[in-house]
């Protein structure tokens, strides 16, 4: 097994607290509304807290039917959270899991900077390329950008 780490940043006009809520505790309510062309539903074991499993069901016609995340933790005071993709989605035969650490920070001119770190755990001697990582990031924009747009269009959401 090999491990490949990939760090990236993304900016948003939405405040860190609202993005944090939209991607953690309010995700089951927000994602299907914000991205109905991608997300059918989210199923959460108990409360979305450390150790819980979140199953994201996608609409028909997308490359993946579902993904399962195991929540690592949420830190609401620092707007950070972590989770592991443990089943479904892009894992296939090549990846054992993908670990994510995300943090929303206030941007100087308003809005947020999302700092993310991803660790790809490969199976056996498999290798993941930067192009494959960038393709996965592009796919995740199918949820991130619609959630951001939803928050901009609905200023009362995730306050």
PDB file of C-alpha atoms in Angstrom, residues 23-141:
ATOM      1  CA  UNK A  23     -20.734  20.414   4.680  1.00  0.00           C
ATOM      2  CA  UNK A  24     -21.147  18.831   8.119  1.00  0.00           C
ATOM      3  CA  UNK A  25     -24.176  18.906  10.415  1.00  0.00           C
ATOM      4  CA  UNK A  26     -26.657  20.296   7.877  1.00  0.00           C
ATOM      5  CA  UNK A  27     -25.374  18.342   4.856  1.00  0.00           C
ATOM      6  CA  UNK A  28     -28.242  15.787   4.870  1.00  0.00           C
ATOM      7  CA  UNK A  29     -30.721  18.651   4.530  1.00  0.00           C
ATOM      8  CA  UNK A  30     -28.699  20.965   2.256  1.00  0.00           C
ATOM      9  CA  UNK A  31     -27.009  18.716  -0.318  1.00  0.00           C
ATOM     10  CA  UNK A  32     -30.128  17.176  -1.930  1.00  0.00           C
ATOM     11  CA  UNK A  33     -31.709  20.654  -2.200  1.00  0.00           C
ATOM     12  CA  UNK A  34     -28.571  22.332  -3.482  1.00  0.00           C
ATOM     13  CA  UNK A  35     -27.423  19.602  -5.873  1.00  0.00           C
ATOM     14  CA  UNK A  36     -30.554  17.670  -6.949  1.00  0.00           C
ATOM     15  CA  UNK A  37     -28.858  16.697 -10.224  1.00  0.00           C
ATOM     16  CA  UNK A  38     -26.155  14.877  -8.280  1.00  0.00           C
ATOM     17  CA  UNK A  39     -27.286  13.991  -4.738  1.00  0.00           C
ATOM     18  CA  UNK A  40     -30.408  11.938  -4.142  1.00  0.00           C
ATOM     19  CA  UNK A  41     -30.059  11.665  -0.347  1.00  0.00           C
ATOM     20  CA  UNK A  42     -27.705  11.378   2.615  1.00  0.00           C
ATOM     21  CA  UNK A  43     -28.224   8.732   5.276  1.00  0.00           C
ATOM     22  CA  UNK A  44     -26.529   9.297   8.632  1.00  0.00           C
ATOM     23  CA  UNK A  45     -26.039   6.764  11.425  1.00  0.00           C
ATOM     24  CA  UNK A  46     -27.157   8.569  14.584  1.00  0.00           C
ATOM     25  CA  UNK A  47     -25.890  12.164  14.723  1.00  0.00           C
ATOM     26  CA  UNK A  48     -23.196  13.237  12.299  1.00  0.00           C
ATOM     27  CA  UNK A  49     -20.400  12.872  14.856  1.00  0.00           C
ATOM     28  CA  UNK A  50     -17.014  11.178  15.120  1.00  0.00           C
ATOM     29  CA  UNK A  51     -17.160   7.552  13.987  1.00  0.00           C
ATOM     30  CA  UNK A  52     -20.569   7.852  12.318  1.00  0.00           C
ATOM     31  CA  UNK A  53     -21.080   6.564   8.800  1.00  0.00           C
ATOM     32  CA  UNK A  54     -22.663   8.837   6.186  1.00  0.00           C
ATOM     33  CA  UNK A  55     -23.968   7.248   2.988  1.00  0.00           C
ATOM     34  CA  UNK A  56     -24.356   9.635   0.059  1.00  0.00           C
ATOM     35  CA  UNK A  57     -26.743   8.306  -2.590  1.00  0.00           C
ATOM     36  CA  UNK A  58     -26.343   9.769  -6.068  1.00  0.00           C
ATOM     37  CA  UNK A  59     -28.976  10.185  -8.766  1.00  0.00           C
ATOM     38  CA  UNK A  60     -29.126   7.723 -11.635  1.00  0.00           C
ATOM     39  CA  UNK A  61     -26.829   8.405 -14.554  1.00  0.00           C
ATOM     40  CA  UNK A  62     -23.771   9.445 -12.548  1.00  0.00           C
ATOM     41  CA  UNK A  63     -20.617   7.292 -12.560  1.00  0.00           C
ATOM     42  CA  UNK A  64     -21.164   6.220  -8.923  1.00  0.00           C
ATOM     43  CA  UNK A  65     -24.321   5.066  -7.143  1.00  0.00           C
ATOM     44  CA  UNK A  66     -23.131   5.940  -3.643  1.00  0.00           C
ATOM     45  CA  UNK A  67     -20.213   6.682  -1.327  1.00  0.00           C
ATOM     46  CA  UNK A  68     -19.773   5.969   2.365  1.00  0.00           C
ATOM     47  CA  UNK A  69     -17.829   8.352   4.587  1.00  0.00           C
ATOM     48  CA  UNK A  70     -16.702   7.692   8.130  1.00  0.00           C
ATOM     49  CA  UNK A  71     -16.576  10.926  10.073  1.00  0.00           C
ATOM     50  CA  UNK A  72     -13.251  11.584  11.771  1.00  0.00           C
ATOM     51  CA  UNK A  73     -14.308  14.694  13.635  1.00  0.00           C
ATOM     52  CA  UNK A  74     -15.778  18.177  13.523  1.00  0.00           C
ATOM     53  CA  UNK A  75     -14.348  21.263  15.200  1.00  0.00           C
ATOM     54  CA  UNK A  76     -16.984  23.965  14.960  1.00  0.00           C
ATOM     55  CA  UNK A  77     -14.804  26.576  16.689  1.00  0.00           C
ATOM     56  CA  UNK A  78     -12.136  26.209  13.955  1.00  0.00           C
ATOM     57  CA  UNK A  79     -14.534  25.322  11.094  1.00  0.00           C
ATOM     58  CA  UNK A  80     -12.595  22.144  10.372  1.00  0.00           C
ATOM     59  CA  UNK A  81     -13.645  18.571   9.799  1.00  0.00           C
ATOM     60  CA  UNK A  82     -12.216  15.259   8.669  1.00  0.00           C
ATOM     61  CA  UNK A  83     -13.571  12.059   7.206  1.00  0.00           C
ATOM     62  CA  UNK A  84     -12.545   8.959   5.276  1.00  0.00           C
ATOM     63  CA  UNK A  85     -14.150   7.744   2.072  1.00  0.00           C
ATOM     64  CA  UNK A  86     -14.396   4.037   2.935  1.00  0.00           C
ATOM     65  CA  UNK A  87     -16.753   2.532   0.348  1.00  0.00           C
ATOM     66  CA  UNK A  88     -18.141   3.203  -3.103  1.00  0.00           C
ATOM     67  CA  UNK A  89     -17.449   6.173  -5.305  1.00  0.00           C
ATOM     68  CA  UNK A  90     -14.014   6.276  -6.928  1.00  0.00           C
ATOM     69  CA  UNK A  91     -12.366   3.654  -4.689  1.00  0.00           C
ATOM     70  CA  UNK A  92     -12.748   0.657  -7.001  1.00  0.00           C
ATOM     71  CA  UNK A  93      -9.897  -1.870  -6.956  1.00  0.00           C
ATOM     72  CA  UNK A  94      -7.158   0.762  -6.905  1.00  0.00           C
ATOM     73  CA  UNK A  95      -7.839   2.667  -3.664  1.00  0.00           C
ATOM     74  CA  UNK A  96      -8.417   1.354  -0.147  1.00  0.00           C
ATOM     75  CA  UNK A  97      -9.650   4.724   1.150  1.00  0.00           C
ATOM     76  CA  UNK A  98      -9.253   8.462   0.810  1.00  0.00           C
ATOM     77  CA  UNK A  99      -8.801  10.587   3.943  1.00  0.00           C
ATOM     78  CA  UNK A 100      -9.876  14.228   3.887  1.00  0.00           C
ATOM     79  CA  UNK A 101      -9.052  17.116   6.226  1.00  0.00           C
ATOM     80  CA  UNK A 102     -10.843  20.383   5.466  1.00  0.00           C
ATOM     81  CA  UNK A 103     -10.770  23.780   7.096  1.00  0.00           C
ATOM     82  CA  UNK A 104     -12.656  26.954   6.229  1.00  0.00           C
ATOM     83  CA  UNK A 105     -10.820  30.175   7.086  1.00  0.00           C
ATOM     84  CA  UNK A 106     -11.951  33.771   6.715  1.00  0.00           C
ATOM     85  CA  UNK A 107     -10.570  35.424   3.585  1.00  0.00           C
ATOM     86  CA  UNK A 108      -9.111  38.929   3.845  1.00  0.00           C
ATOM     87  CA  UNK A 109     -11.744  40.503   1.562  1.00  0.00           C
ATOM     88  CA  UNK A 110     -14.651  38.493   2.994  1.00  0.00           C
ATOM     89  CA  UNK A 111     -15.807  34.993   2.236  1.00  0.00           C
ATOM     90  CA  UNK A 112     -13.651  31.941   2.830  1.00  0.00           C
ATOM     91  CA  UNK A 113     -10.599  30.001   1.900  1.00  0.00           C
ATOM     92  CA  UNK A 114     -11.116  26.236   2.035  1.00  0.00           C
ATOM     93  CA  UNK A 115      -7.883  24.424   2.775  1.00  0.00           C
ATOM     94  CA  UNK A 116      -8.025  20.716   2.045  1.00  0.00           C
ATOM     95  CA  UNK A 117      -5.637  17.844   2.384  1.00  0.00           C
ATOM     96  CA  UNK A 118      -6.377  14.477   0.825  1.00  0.00           C
ATOM     97  CA  UNK A 119      -4.505  11.230   1.416  1.00  0.00           C
ATOM     98  CA  UNK A 120      -5.000   8.475  -1.124  1.00  0.00           C
ATOM     99  CA  UNK A 121      -4.299   4.982   0.218  1.00  0.00           C
ATOM    100  CA  UNK A 122      -3.625   2.697  -2.738  1.00  0.00           C
ATOM    101  CA  UNK A 123      -4.130  -1.071  -2.850  1.00  0.00           C
ATOM    102  CA  UNK A 124      -0.969  -3.077  -3.427  1.00  0.00           C
ATOM    103  CA  UNK A 125       1.389  -1.551  -5.965  1.00  0.00           C
ATOM    104  CA  UNK A 126      -1.280   0.632  -7.580  1.00  0.00           C
ATOM    105  CA  UNK A 127      -0.367   4.243  -8.275  1.00  0.00           C
ATOM    106  CA  UNK A 128      -2.676   7.251  -8.468  1.00  0.00           C
ATOM    107  CA  UNK A 129      -1.616  10.028 -10.796  1.00  0.00           C
ATOM    108  CA  UNK A 130      -2.053  13.767 -10.426  1.00  0.00           C
ATOM    109  CA  UNK A 131      -4.417  13.715 -13.420  1.00  0.00           C
ATOM    110  CA  UNK A 132      -6.612  11.133 -11.662  1.00  0.00           C
ATOM    111  CA  UNK A 133      -6.614  13.263  -8.505  1.00  0.00           C
ATOM    112  CA  UNK A 134      -7.591  16.357 -10.493  1.00  0.00           C
ATOM    113  CA  UNK A 135     -10.437  14.393 -12.136  1.00  0.00           C
ATOM    114  CA  UNK A 136     -11.725  13.420  -8.675  1.00  0.00           C
ATOM    115  CA  UNK A 137     -11.564  17.050  -7.555  1.00  0.00           C
ATOM    116  CA  UNK A 138     -13.488  18.114 -10.642  1.00  0.00           C
ATOM    117  CA  UNK A 139     -16.157  15.535  -9.808  1.00  0.00           C
ATOM    118  CA  UNK A 140     -16.497  16.829  -6.247  1.00  0.00           C
ATOM    119  CA  UNK A 141     -17.236  20.280  -7.647  1.00  0.00           C
TER     120      UNK A 141
END
